[in-house]
Short mmCIF file of C-alpha atoms in Angstrom, two decimals:
data_model
loop_
_atom_site.label_atom_id
_atom_site.label_comp_id
_atom_site.label_asym_id
_atom_site.label_seq_id
_atom_site.Cartn_x
_atom_site.Cartn_y
_atom_site.Cartn_z
CA LEU A 1 0.73 -4.19 12.76
CA THR A 2 0.59 -6.25 9.58
CA ALA A 3 3.60 -8.36 10.46
CA THR A 4 2.66 -9.05 14.08
CA GLY A 5 -1.12 -8.72 14.21
CA TYR A 6 -1.08 -6.43 17.23
CA PHE A 7 -0.26 -2.88 18.17
CA ARG A 8 3.00 -2.13 19.99
CA ARG A 9 1.30 -0.65 23.05
CA ASP A 10 -2.10 0.78 23.71
CA MET A 11 -3.86 1.27 20.37
CA MET A 12 -4.76 4.90 21.07
CA ALA A 13 -1.17 5.70 22.07
CA ASP A 14 -0.01 4.34 18.71
CA PHE A 15 -2.54 6.48 16.84
CA GLU A 16 -1.59 9.56 18.89
CA GLU A 17 2.04 8.97 17.91
CA LEU A 18 0.97 8.59 14.29
CA GLY A 19 -0.94 11.87 14.61
CA GLU A 20 2.22 13.60 15.83
CA THR A 21 4.11 12.13 12.88
CA LEU A 22 1.37 13.35 10.55
CA ASP A 23 1.61 16.85 12.05
CA PHE A 24 5.38 16.85 11.51
CA ALA A 25 5.01 15.62 7.91
CA ARG A 26 2.32 18.21 7.16
CA ASP A 27 4.47 21.05 8.52
CA LYS A 28 8.00 20.04 7.52
CA LEU A 29 7.72 17.27 4.88
CA PRO A 30 4.81 18.12 2.58
CA GLY A 31 5.59 15.47 -0.05
CA PHE A 32 6.52 12.68 2.37
CA ARG A 33 4.10 9.79 2.97
CA VAL A 34 4.21 8.63 6.59
CA ILE A 35 1.18 6.32 6.57
CA HIS A 36 2.10 3.10 4.82
CA ASN A 37 -0.39 0.30 4.12
CA SER A 38 1.55 -2.75 2.98
CA GLY A 39 -0.02 -5.66 1.17
CA ASN A 40 3.43 -7.17 0.45
CA ILE A 41 3.52 -9.13 3.68
CA LEU A 42 0.14 -10.61 2.86
CA HIS A 43 1.18 -11.50 -0.69
CA ASP A 44 4.44 -13.08 0.43
CA SER A 45 2.55 -15.07 3.07
CA GLY A 46 0.35 -16.68 0.44
CA ALA A 47 -2.75 -14.49 0.54
CA THR A 48 -5.03 -14.48 -2.47
CA VAL A 49 -5.43 -11.30 -4.50
CA SER A 50 -8.82 -10.59 -2.93
CA GLN A 51 -7.43 -11.12 0.59
CA GLU A 52 -4.49 -8.81 -0.11
CA ILE A 53 -6.81 -6.08 -1.41
CA ALA A 54 -9.35 -6.51 1.40
CA PHE A 55 -6.89 -6.46 4.30
CA THR A 56 -4.81 -3.62 2.87
CA LEU A 57 -7.86 -1.43 2.24
CA ALA A 58 -9.16 -2.31 5.70
CA MET A 59 -5.88 -1.00 7.16
CA GLY A 60 -6.21 2.22 5.18
CA ASN A 61 -9.82 2.62 6.28
CA GLU A 62 -8.84 2.10 9.92
CA TYR A 63 -6.27 4.88 9.62
CA LEU A 64 -8.94 7.16 8.14
CA VAL A 65 -11.42 6.35 10.92
CA GLN A 66 -8.97 6.76 13.78
CA LEU A 67 -7.18 9.87 12.51
CA SER A 68 -10.34 11.66 11.36
CA GLY A 69 -11.77 10.85 14.81
CA MET A 70 -8.79 12.76 16.20
CA ASN A 71 -9.88 15.78 14.06
CA TYR A 72 -7.35 15.40 11.26
CA PRO A 73 -8.78 16.50 7.90
CA LEU A 74 -9.15 13.71 5.34
CA LYS A 75 -7.09 15.71 2.84
CA ASP A 76 -4.11 15.85 5.20
CA ILE A 77 -4.36 12.14 5.96
CA LEU A 78 -4.62 11.16 2.29
CA ASN A 79 -1.76 13.45 1.21
CA HIS A 80 0.53 11.45 3.51
CA MET A 81 -0.85 7.94 2.89
CA GLN A 82 0.39 5.29 0.50
CA PHE A 83 -0.46 1.69 -0.35
CA GLU A 84 2.07 -0.95 -1.37
CA PHE A 85 1.32 -4.13 -3.30
CA SER A 86 3.39 -7.01 -4.61
CA ILE A 87 2.93 -7.82 -8.26
CA GLY A 88 2.86 -11.55 -8.87
CA SER A 89 3.20 -13.79 -11.88
CA SER A 90 -0.44 -13.69 -12.96
CA TYR A 91 -0.22 -10.94 -15.58
CA PHE A 92 -3.85 -9.92 -16.04
CA MET A 93 -4.74 -10.52 -12.39
CA ALA A 94 -2.00 -8.09 -11.31
CA ILE A 95 -3.34 -5.41 -13.65
CA ALA A 96 -6.88 -6.00 -12.40
CA LYS A 97 -5.70 -5.95 -8.76
CA LEU A 98 -4.35 -2.41 -8.97
CA ARG A 99 -7.30 -1.08 -10.94
CA ALA A 100 -9.86 -2.74 -8.66
CA THR A 101 -8.03 -1.40 -5.62
CA ARG A 102 -8.27 2.17 -6.90
CA TYR A 103 -12.00 1.72 -7.56
CA LEU A 104 -12.68 0.19 -4.14
CA TRP A 105 -10.67 2.91 -2.39
CA SER A 106 -12.73 5.57 -4.15
CA ARG A 107 -15.86 3.88 -2.79
CA ILE A 108 -14.40 3.92 0.73
CA LEU A 109 -13.67 7.64 0.37
CA GLU A 110 -17.27 8.24 -0.74
CA ALA A 111 -18.37 6.73 2.57
CA HIS A 112 -16.11 9.16 4.44
CA SER A 113 -16.85 12.35 2.51
CA LYS A 114 -19.54 13.89 0.32
CA ASP A 115 -16.80 15.60 -1.70
CA ALA A 116 -14.72 12.46 -2.32
CA SER A 117 -13.91 13.56 -5.87
CA LYS A 118 -11.98 16.54 -4.43
CA LEU A 119 -9.80 14.39 -2.17
CA PRO A 120 -6.26 13.35 -3.16
CA PRO A 121 -6.13 10.14 -5.21
CA MET A 122 -4.77 6.86 -3.92
CA PHE A 123 -0.98 6.58 -4.13
CA ILE A 124 0.18 3.05 -5.00
CA LEU A 125 3.69 1.65 -4.70
CA SER A 126 4.25 -1.63 -6.50
CA GLU A 127 7.05 -4.12 -6.03
CA THR A 128 7.80 -7.18 -8.10
CA SER A 129 7.24 -10.33 -6.11
CA LYS A 130 10.01 -11.87 -4.02
CA TRP A 131 7.92 -14.98 -3.55
CA ASN A 132 7.96 -15.69 -7.29
CA GLN A 133 11.74 -15.68 -7.76
CA THR A 134 13.74 -18.85 -8.21
CA LEU A 135 17.14 -19.70 -6.79
CA TYR A 136 18.02 -22.33 -9.40
CA ASP A 137 17.91 -20.20 -12.57
CA PRO A 138 18.20 -16.51 -11.64
CA HIS A 139 18.09 -15.38 -15.27
CA VAL A 140 14.48 -16.53 -15.45
CA ASN A 141 13.85 -13.96 -12.73
CA MET A 142 14.66 -11.21 -15.27
CA LEU A 143 11.79 -12.40 -17.45
CA ARG A 144 9.46 -12.67 -14.46
CA GLY A 145 10.45 -9.23 -13.20
CA THR A 146 9.87 -7.71 -16.63
CA THR A 147 6.39 -9.21 -16.91
CA GLU A 148 5.50 -8.18 -13.36
CA ALA A 149 6.79 -4.63 -13.95
CA MET A 150 4.69 -4.33 -17.10
CA SER A 151 1.62 -5.51 -15.17
CA ALA A 152 2.22 -2.82 -12.55
CA ILE A 153 2.64 -0.12 -15.17
CA LEU A 154 -0.53 -1.14 -17.02
CA GLY A 155 -2.32 -1.33 -13.67
CA VAL A 156 -1.39 2.36 -13.23
CA THR A 157 1.00 2.24 -10.31
CA ASP A 158 2.50 5.48 -9.04
CA SER A 159 5.87 4.02 -8.08
CA LEU A 160 7.58 0.76 -9.01
CA THR A 161 10.41 -1.25 -7.48
CA VAL A 162 11.82 -4.11 -9.55
CA GLN A 163 13.61 -6.67 -7.41
CA PRO A 164 17.13 -7.67 -8.55
CA PHE A 165 17.17 -10.88 -10.55
CA ASP A 166 19.71 -12.47 -8.20
CA LEU A 167 17.93 -11.54 -4.96
CA PRO A 168 17.46 -15.18 -3.83
CA LEU A 169 21.23 -15.71 -4.04
#
């Protein structure tokens, strides 16, 4: 949906298929996250930090609305949901992005449940930016990746992927 801007078929058919996937994950893959909200595409397309946060959280909220409307408990949905963000070159902005996202997500959960504090916390995957890497001096990419990784760690990410320094090659 993020890459194309439209659902593959009928929207409800897509959510029914996602519900079946959620059922399978709940029964057979308890630690596996099958609902993925990716802000990477937005970041790599030139979105601002606020746009990346807003659109990614809107995707997550839409999943909550649709799946809870299909009688899936919020806890089950959240146990199998993750958010992914690219970490760019702006050190303090990247830290603030992850922390602000966690705060805003907690506010969204408060709108969905009176017992939001008992729901599973947001799970964030972070990835160092591909958009920020240079082809002409790949060793500079090691410095950029290190700074971006530190931003993600200080922003309290749950999982981190550091892109190889020679990825553009």
